């Protein structure tokens, strides 16, 4: 068994882990990043392609939260984590929500002004901006439909940098924070899966890992550090803590944004290379309408969700784009590491009110798409009728049931909540795990509730804040 010594071990290289590695390495600390997945060059595959899913997604994109109904979800498993596979949309955590969380969960130093300053710095680092020109047809459809209905809508900024000709490059962690961390002396270990943290008293003294080596072999590795920061995301972080015997308020309280989709056919071709930037905000954070990636395979899966014949529609797939209605769920889930199983078991229970909101969201989404000029709508509801006019949409209300709705999500949070009330949180206000003096969490697990928007911007701002708090207590 090999042994490696470092000052700070960061486990996971996504939004939280990459920020942590960069800021702590640049402060003069010796940082090692252990990433379970491989290093895949950002331009190696077309975005949202099958090749990318095989190379960069956990379980090749086929992860599932068990429940009634089940909810499919996606996790990145590569250097850079989910920032390598998401759309790059970068809305800030809403100020009123930050203020509410600070009070409700007793989070210290969590004011909207403070978070806003960190968000501004992160946005400058990544080059977050809106499109320099007109939106593509798939996004313009959202804006057009919402405007016709008198609904509020907005173009979300994205973590993209644009050249003088308007061509954008997504600012993933493998392109931004991780190169900064390496330039400051951090070591990044891809294909290195940390399986357990070893504790003595109130301190972690080692991490045991398995690392793939050239030639296909696997070596066992012990990593010893002064400090450990777990950044594996809302599923993998609590699973690691549980495997290490840390279970109090860890894994329970998982939150997500369940999504229900429509495959909308237009009388003209639409773009399929990107995710629409516009979002409908008419209904607040509890119900958001937006667009999804719409590659041919994704369109086929969406059309198949009805269980009805779809050959004719698929033959016209270049005219089809996918859109969703997402809710802030009242339901909760759980992440459970089960001995003998290689992956944790994830469960989620939607409430009846959640199903009602999803049905409402589906109907509103249908209204918007017809207003935008769509000629045919295929809902992600088993047996859900294909709709071509408003008067055909009534059947959708009763169709969104536990047995018929096909749901998915890409946003998971809240499995190791932060705050000062030890009865309901797994970590303090700055991510330090209760009962472990040198162990912190710094990822989406800390968010105490679903934010109603893509959480990447919030995760990165909070991670930077937590790093500064750590640096105020520890010196290199």
Coordinates of C-alpha atoms in Angstrom, one line a residue:
X1 CA 0.0 0.0 0.0
X2 CA 1.3 3.4 -1.0
X3 CA 1.2 6.4 1.4
X4 CA 1.0 10.1 0.5
X5 CA 1.3 13.0 2.9
X6 CA -0.2 16.5 2.3
X7 CA -1.4 19.4 4.3
X8 CA -4.9 19.6 2.9
X9 CA -6.8 16.8 1.1
X10 CA -9.7 18.0 -1.0
X11 CA -11.9 15.1 -2.0
X12 CA -13.8 15.9 -5.2
X13 CA -13.0 18.4 -7.9
X14 CA -16.3 19.9 -8.9
X15 CA -17.6 23.4 -8.2
X16 CA -16.9 23.3 -4.5
X17 CA -13.7 21.2 -4.6
X18 CA -12.1 23.3 -7.4
X19 CA -12.7 26.6 -5.6
X20 CA -11.4 25.1 -2.4
X21 CA -8.3 23.8 -4.0
X22 CA -7.5 27.0 -5.8
X23 CA -8.1 29.3 -2.9
X24 CA -6.2 27.2 -0.4
X25 CA -3.3 26.5 -2.7
X26 CA -3.0 30.1 -3.6
X27 CA -2.8 31.0 0.1
X28 CA 0.3 28.9 0.4
X29 CA -1.0 25.6 1.6
X30 CA 0.1 22.3 0.2
X31 CA -3.1 20.9 -1.4
X32 CA -3.9 17.5 -2.9
X33 CA -7.1 16.9 -4.8
X34 CA -8.4 13.3 -5.0
X35 CA -11.0 12.9 -7.8
X36 CA -12.7 9.5 -8.3
X37 CA -13.3 10.1 -12.1
X38 CA -10.8 10.4 -14.9
X39 CA -9.3 13.5 -16.4
X40 CA -11.1 14.1 -19.7
X41 CA -10.2 17.0 -21.8
X42 CA -13.0 19.5 -21.9
X43 CA -13.1 19.5 -25.7
X44 CA -12.8 15.7 -26.1
X45 CA -16.6 15.1 -26.7
X46 CA -19.5 17.1 -28.1
X47 CA -21.5 18.5 -25.2
X48 CA -24.5 16.3 -24.1
X49 CA -23.4 13.6 -26.6
X50 CA -23.5 9.8 -25.8
X51 CA -19.7 9.8 -25.8
X52 CA -19.6 12.5 -23.2
X53 CA -22.2 10.7 -21.0
X54 CA -20.1 7.5 -21.1
X55 CA -16.8 9.3 -20.3
X56 CA -18.0 11.9 -17.8
X57 CA -21.2 10.9 -16.1
X58 CA -21.6 8.6 -13.1
X59 CA -23.3 5.4 -14.2
X60 CA -23.2 6.8 -17.8
X61 CA -26.0 9.1 -16.8
X62 CA -28.4 6.4 -15.5
X63 CA -28.6 7.3 -11.8
X64 CA -32.0 7.0 -10.0
X65 CA -33.6 8.2 -6.8
X66 CA -36.0 5.5 -5.8
X67 CA -39.5 6.5 -4.9
X68 CA -43.0 6.7 -6.1
X69 CA -42.3 7.9 -8.7
X70 CA -38.6 7.3 -9.2
X71 CA -36.6 10.3 -10.3
X72 CA -33.7 10.1 -12.7
X73 CA -30.7 12.3 -11.9
X74 CA -27.3 13.1 -13.3
X75 CA -23.9 13.4 -11.6
X76 CA -20.6 14.3 -13.2
X77 CA -17.8 11.8 -12.5
X78 CA -14.6 13.3 -13.9
X79 CA -12.1 16.0 -13.1
X80 CA -14.2 19.1 -12.8
X81 CA -17.3 17.2 -11.7
X82 CA -20.7 18.3 -12.8
X83 CA -19.3 21.6 -14.1
X84 CA -18.0 19.6 -17.1
X85 CA -21.5 18.4 -18.1
X86 CA -24.0 21.1 -17.0
X87 CA -25.2 24.0 -19.1
X88 CA -23.1 26.6 -17.4
X89 CA -26.2 28.7 -16.3
X90 CA -25.0 30.8 -13.4
X91 CA -27.9 32.6 -11.5
X92 CA -27.0 33.9 -8.1
X93 CA -28.7 32.6 -4.9
X94 CA -31.6 35.0 -4.5
X95 CA -31.1 37.6 -1.7
X96 CA -34.4 36.9 0.0
X97 CA -33.7 33.2 0.1
X98 CA -30.2 33.7 1.6
X99 CA -31.7 35.9 4.3
X100 CA -34.4 33.3 5.0
X101 CA -31.8 30.5 5.3
X102 CA -29.6 32.6 7.6
X103 CA -32.5 33.0 10.0
X104 CA -34.2 29.6 9.6
X105 CA -31.0 27.5 9.9
X106 CA -29.0 29.9 12.2
X107 CA -26.2 30.3 9.7
X108 CA -23.5 32.8 10.8
X109 CA -22.1 35.4 8.3
X110 CA -24.6 34.6 5.6
X111 CA -26.0 38.0 4.7
X112 CA -27.0 38.7 1.1
X113 CA -24.4 41.5 0.9
X114 CA -21.6 39.2 2.0
X115 CA -22.6 36.4 -0.4
X116 CA -23.0 39.0 -3.2
X117 CA -19.4 40.1 -2.8
X118 CA -18.2 36.5 -3.1
X119 CA -20.5 36.0 -6.1
X120 CA -19.1 39.1 -7.8
X121 CA -15.5 37.7 -7.4
X122 CA -16.4 34.3 -8.7
X123 CA -18.2 35.8 -11.7
X124 CA -15.2 37.9 -12.6
X125 CA -12.9 34.8 -12.3
X126 CA -15.1 32.8 -14.7
X127 CA -16.2 35.6 -17.0
X128 CA -19.9 35.1 -16.3
X129 CA -22.0 37.0 -18.9
X130 CA -25.1 36.9 -21.0
X131 CA -25.0 36.3 -24.8
X132 CA -23.3 39.0 -26.8
X133 CA -25.8 38.6 -29.6
X134 CA -29.4 37.3 -30.2
X135 CA -30.5 34.1 -28.5
X136 CA -30.7 30.9 -30.5
X137 CA -34.2 29.8 -31.7
X138 CA -34.7 27.3 -28.8
X139 CA -34.1 30.1 -26.2
X140 CA -36.0 32.8 -28.2
X141 CA -39.0 30.5 -28.1
X142 CA -39.2 30.8 -24.4
X143 CA -38.9 34.5 -24.5
X144 CA -41.5 34.8 -27.3
X145 CA -44.0 32.6 -25.6
X146 CA -43.6 34.3 -22.2
X147 CA -43.9 37.7 -23.7
X148 CA -47.1 36.8 -25.6
X149 CA -48.6 35.6 -22.3
X150 CA -47.4 38.6 -20.3
X151 CA -45.2 36.4 -18.1
X152 CA -41.9 37.6 -16.6
X153 CA -38.8 36.0 -18.1
X154 CA -35.1 36.5 -18.1
X155 CA -31.9 35.4 -19.8
X156 CA -29.7 33.8 -17.2
X157 CA -26.0 34.6 -17.3
X158 CA -23.7 31.7 -18.0
X159 CA -20.1 30.8 -17.1
X160 CA -19.0 31.4 -20.6
X161 CA -16.3 33.6 -22.1
X162 CA -16.9 34.9 -25.6
X163 CA -14.4 35.9 -28.2
X164 CA -14.6 38.8 -30.6
X165 CA -16.8 36.8 -33.0
X166 CA -19.2 35.8 -30.3
X167 CA -18.1 32.2 -29.9
X168 CA -18.4 31.1 -26.3
X169 CA -16.3 28.6 -24.3
X170 CA -17.8 27.1 -21.1
X171 CA -15.7 27.9 -18.1
X172 CA -15.6 24.5 -16.5
X173 CA -13.5 23.8 -13.4
X174 CA -11.0 21.9 -15.6
X175 CA -10.5 25.1 -17.6
X176 CA -10.4 27.5 -14.7
X177 CA -10.0 26.8 -11.0
X178 CA -8.2 23.6 -11.3
X179 CA -5.4 25.0 -13.5
X180 CA -5.1 27.8 -11.0
X181 CA -4.8 25.3 -8.2
X182 CA -2.1 23.4 -10.1
X183 CA -0.2 26.6 -10.9
X184 CA -0.1 27.3 -7.2
X185 CA 1.4 23.9 -6.4
X186 CA -1.7 21.7 -5.9
X187 CA -1.5 18.1 -6.9
X188 CA -4.6 16.6 -8.7
X189 CA -5.0 12.8 -8.5
X190 CA -7.6 11.6 -11.1
X191 CA -9.0 8.0 -10.9
X192 CA -8.5 8.2 -7.2
X193 CA -11.6 7.0 -5.2
X194 CA -11.5 7.8 -1.5
X195 CA -13.5 5.0 0.2
X196 CA -13.1 5.9 3.9
X197 CA -11.9 8.4 6.4
X198 CA -10.0 7.0 9.4
X199 CA -10.7 8.8 12.7
X200 CA -9.0 8.9 16.1
X201 CA -11.1 10.7 18.6
X202 CA -12.3 14.0 17.1
X203 CA -9.8 14.1 14.3
X204 CA -9.4 12.4 10.9
X205 CA -6.0 10.9 10.6
X206 CA -6.0 9.4 7.1
X207 CA -8.1 8.7 4.0
X208 CA -8.0 5.3 2.4
X209 CA -8.4 5.2 -1.4
X210 CA -8.1 3.1 -4.5
X211 CA -6.3 4.6 -7.5
X212 CA -6.3 3.2 -11.0
X213 CA -2.8 3.2 -12.4
X214 CA -1.5 3.0 -16.0
X215 CA -2.0 -0.5 -17.4
X216 CA -5.3 -1.0 -15.8
X217 CA -4.2 -2.0 -12.3
X218 CA -5.5 -0.6 -9.0
X219 CA -3.3 0.5 -6.1
X220 CA -4.4 1.0 -2.5
X221 CA -3.4 4.4 -1.3
X222 CA -3.4 6.0 2.2
X223 CA -3.5 9.8 2.2
X224 CA -2.5 11.6 5.4
X225 CA -3.3 15.2 5.9
X226 CA -3.7 17.9 8.5
X227 CA -7.1 18.9 7.1
X228 CA -9.7 17.1 5.0
X229 CA -12.4 18.8 2.9
X230 CA -15.0 16.6 1.3
X231 CA -16.5 18.0 -1.9
X232 CA -18.1 15.0 -3.6
X233 CA -21.6 16.5 -4.1
X234 CA -24.9 15.9 -2.4
X235 CA -24.8 12.1 -3.0
X236 CA -21.2 11.1 -2.7
X237 CA -20.3 13.4 0.2
X238 CA -22.8 11.9 2.7
X239 CA -22.0 8.4 1.4
X240 CA -18.3 8.8 2.2
X241 CA -19.1 10.3 5.7
X242 CA -21.4 7.4 6.5
X243 CA -18.9 4.8 5.4
X244 CA -16.5 6.5 7.8
X245 CA -18.9 6.2 10.7
X246 CA -20.1 9.8 10.6
X247 CA -23.9 9.6 10.4
X248 CA -25.5 12.2 12.6
X249 CA -27.7 14.4 10.3
X250 CA -25.7 13.1 7.3
X251 CA -27.6 11.9 4.3
X252 CA -31.1 12.8 5.4
X253 CA -32.9 15.9 4.2
X254 CA -31.8 15.5 0.5
X255 CA -33.6 18.1 -1.6
X256 CA -33.9 18.5 -5.4
X257 CA -35.7 20.3 -8.2
X258 CA -37.9 17.6 -9.8
X259 CA -38.6 18.3 -13.5
X260 CA -41.3 17.3 -15.9
X261 CA -40.6 17.7 -19.6
X262 CA -42.3 18.4 -22.9
X263 CA -40.8 17.5 -26.3
X264 CA -42.1 20.4 -28.5
X265 CA -42.2 20.2 -32.3
X266 CA -42.0 23.4 -34.2
X267 CA -42.7 24.0 -37.9
X268 CA -39.1 24.8 -38.5
X269 CA -35.7 23.4 -37.4
X270 CA -34.4 24.5 -34.0
X271 CA -30.8 24.4 -32.6
X272 CA -29.6 21.4 -30.6
X273 CA -26.1 22.2 -29.6
X274 CA -26.7 24.1 -26.4
X275 CA -29.2 24.6 -23.6
X276 CA -31.7 27.6 -23.8
X277 CA -30.6 30.5 -21.7
X278 CA -34.0 32.0 -21.0
X279 CA -36.1 31.1 -18.0
X280 CA -39.7 32.0 -17.1
X281 CA -39.8 33.5 -13.6
X282 CA -43.4 34.5 -13.5
X283 CA -44.2 31.9 -10.8
X284 CA -41.3 32.6 -8.5
X285 CA -38.7 30.1 -7.3
X286 CA -41.3 27.4 -6.6
X287 CA -42.0 26.8 -10.3
X288 CA -39.5 27.6 -13.0
X289 CA -39.8 27.0 -16.8
X290 CA -36.8 26.5 -19.0
X291 CA -35.1 24.5 -21.7
X292 CA -33.0 21.3 -21.7
X293 CA -30.3 19.8 -23.9
X294 CA -32.0 18.3 -27.0
X295 CA -29.6 15.9 -28.8
X296 CA -31.2 13.3 -31.0
X297 CA -31.0 10.6 -28.4
X298 CA -32.4 12.8 -25.7
X299 CA -35.3 13.7 -27.9
X300 CA -35.9 10.0 -28.6
X301 CA -36.0 9.3 -24.8
X302 CA -38.4 12.2 -24.2
X303 CA -40.7 11.1 -27.0
X304 CA -40.7 7.5 -25.5
X305 CA -41.9 8.8 -22.1
X306 CA -45.5 8.8 -23.3
X307 CA -45.3 5.1 -24.2
X308 CA -47.0 6.0 -27.4
X309 CA -45.7 5.4 -31.0
X310 CA -43.2 8.2 -31.9
X311 CA -41.5 7.2 -35.1
X312 CA -43.1 10.0 -37.1
X313 CA -42.1 12.6 -34.6
X314 CA -38.5 11.3 -34.3
X315 CA -38.1 11.4 -38.1
X316 CA -38.7 15.1 -37.6
X317 CA -36.4 15.5 -34.6
X318 CA -34.5 18.5 -35.9
X319 CA -37.7 20.5 -35.4
X320 CA -38.0 19.3 -31.8
X321 CA -36.6 20.8 -28.6
X322 CA -37.0 19.8 -25.0
X323 CA -38.4 22.1 -22.3
X324 CA -39.1 21.6 -18.6
X325 CA -41.1 22.8 -15.6
X326 CA -39.1 22.4 -12.4
X327 CA -40.4 22.8 -8.8
X328 CA -38.9 23.4 -5.4
X329 CA -40.1 20.2 -3.8
X330 CA -41.6 19.9 -0.4
X331 CA -40.5 16.3 -0.4
X332 CA -37.3 15.0 1.0
X333 CA -34.9 12.2 0.2
X334 CA -32.1 10.2 1.8
X335 CA -28.6 9.0 0.8
X336 CA -27.7 5.7 2.5
X337 CA -24.3 4.0 2.1
X338 CA -25.1 0.2 2.3
X339 CA -22.3 -2.1 3.2
X340 CA -21.4 -4.3 0.2
X341 CA -22.9 -2.0 -2.4
X342 CA -20.5 0.0 -4.5
X343 CA -22.9 3.0 -4.7
X344 CA -25.2 4.6 -2.1
X345 CA -28.9 4.0 -2.3
X346 CA -30.8 7.3 -3.0
X347 CA -34.5 7.6 -2.2
X348 CA -36.9 10.5 -2.6
X349 CA -40.5 11.0 -1.6
X350 CA -42.6 13.6 -3.4
X351 CA -45.6 15.0 -1.6
X352 CA -49.1 15.2 -3.1
X353 CA -48.6 18.9 -3.3
X354 CA -45.4 18.4 -5.3
X355 CA -47.4 16.3 -7.9
X356 CA -50.0 19.0 -8.0
X357 CA -47.3 21.7 -8.7
X358 CA -45.7 19.5 -11.4
X359 CA -49.1 19.1 -13.1
X360 CA -49.6 22.9 -13.0
X361 CA -46.1 23.4 -14.3
X362 CA -46.7 21.0 -17.2
X363 CA -49.9 22.8 -18.2
X364 CA -48.2 26.3 -18.0
X365 CA -45.3 25.0 -20.0
X366 CA -47.7 23.7 -22.7
X367 CA -49.4 27.0 -22.8
X368 CA -46.1 28.8 -23.3
X369 CA -44.9 26.5 -26.0
X370 CA -48.1 26.8 -28.0
X371 CA -47.9 30.6 -27.6
X372 CA -44.3 30.4 -28.9
X373 CA -45.4 28.6 -32.1
X374 CA -45.0 24.9 -31.3
X375 CA -47.4 22.7 -33.3
X376 CA -47.1 19.5 -31.3
X377 CA -46.4 18.7 -27.6
X378 CA -45.3 15.3 -26.2
X379 CA -45.4 15.3 -22.4
X380 CA -43.2 13.1 -20.2
X381 CA -46.3 11.3 -18.9
X382 CA -47.0 7.7 -19.6
X383 CA -50.1 7.6 -21.9
X384 CA -50.1 11.4 -21.9
X385 CA -51.9 12.6 -25.0
X386 CA -50.0 14.5 -27.6
X387 CA -51.4 18.0 -27.7
X388 CA -51.8 20.4 -30.6
X389 CA -54.1 23.0 -29.1
X390 CA -55.1 24.5 -25.8
X391 CA -58.4 22.7 -25.6
X392 CA -56.6 19.3 -25.7
X393 CA -54.5 20.0 -22.6
X394 CA -57.1 19.3 -19.9
X395 CA -56.2 15.6 -19.8
X396 CA -52.7 16.5 -18.6
X397 CA -54.0 17.6 -15.2
X398 CA -55.1 14.1 -14.2
X399 CA -52.1 12.5 -16.0
X400 CA -49.4 13.6 -13.6
X401 CA -49.7 10.8 -11.1
X402 CA -47.2 8.7 -9.1
X403 CA -47.6 5.9 -11.6
X404 CA -47.4 7.9 -14.8
X405 CA -45.1 10.9 -14.4
X406 CA -41.6 10.5 -15.8
X407 CA -39.4 12.9 -13.8
X408 CA -35.7 13.8 -13.6
X409 CA -33.4 16.4 -12.0
X410 CA -29.9 17.7 -12.3
X411 CA -29.8 19.7 -9.0
X412 CA -29.3 17.9 -5.7
X413 CA -28.6 19.6 -2.4
X414 CA -29.0 19.6 1.4
X415 CA -27.7 16.2 2.5
X416 CA -25.2 17.7 5.1
X417 CA -26.9 20.9 6.0
X418 CA -24.9 23.8 7.5
X419 CA -26.0 26.0 10.4
X420 CA -25.5 26.4 14.2
X421 CA -28.4 24.2 15.4
X422 CA -26.8 20.8 15.9
X423 CA -30.2 19.1 16.1
X424 CA -30.9 19.6 12.4
X425 CA -27.5 20.2 10.7
X426 CA -24.5 18.0 9.9
X427 CA -21.9 20.9 9.8
X428 CA -21.5 24.3 11.3
X429 CA -22.0 27.6 9.4
X430 CA -18.7 27.2 7.5
X431 CA -18.9 23.5 6.7
X432 CA -17.0 22.0 9.7
X433 CA -18.5 18.6 10.4
X434 CA -19.8 18.4 13.9
X435 CA -17.5 16.3 16.2
X436 CA -14.6 16.4 13.7
X437 CA -12.1 19.2 14.3
X438 CA -10.2 18.9 11.0
X439 CA -13.0 17.7 8.7
X440 CA -15.1 20.0 6.5
X441 CA -17.7 19.8 3.7
X442 CA -17.7 22.4 1.0
X443 CA -20.2 21.6 -1.7
X444 CA -23.9 21.5 -2.6
X445 CA -24.5 19.2 0.5
X446 CA -24.3 22.3 2.7
X447 CA -27.2 24.2 1.1
X448 CA -30.0 23.8 3.6
X449 CA -32.7 23.7 1.0
X450 CA -33.2 23.6 -2.7
X451 CA -32.5 27.1 -4.1
X452 CA -35.0 27.1 -7.0
X453 CA -32.2 27.9 -9.5
X454 CA -29.1 26.2 -10.7
X455 CA -27.0 25.9 -7.5
X456 CA -23.5 26.2 -9.0
X457 CA -23.1 29.9 -8.4
X458 CA -24.3 29.5 -4.8
X459 CA -22.0 26.6 -4.2
X460 CA -19.0 28.4 -5.5
X461 CA -19.7 31.6 -3.6
X462 CA -20.3 29.7 -0.3
X463 CA -17.2 27.6 -0.9
X464 CA -15.1 30.7 -1.3
X465 CA -16.6 32.2 1.9
X466 CA -15.9 29.0 3.8
X467 CA -12.3 28.9 2.6
X468 CA -11.7 32.5 3.8
X469 CA -13.1 31.4 7.2
X470 CA -10.7 28.4 7.3
X471 CA -7.8 30.7 6.3
X472 CA -8.6 33.1 9.2
X473 CA -8.1 30.2 11.6
X474 CA -5.3 28.3 10.0
X475 CA -1.9 29.5 8.7
X476 CA 0.4 27.7 6.2

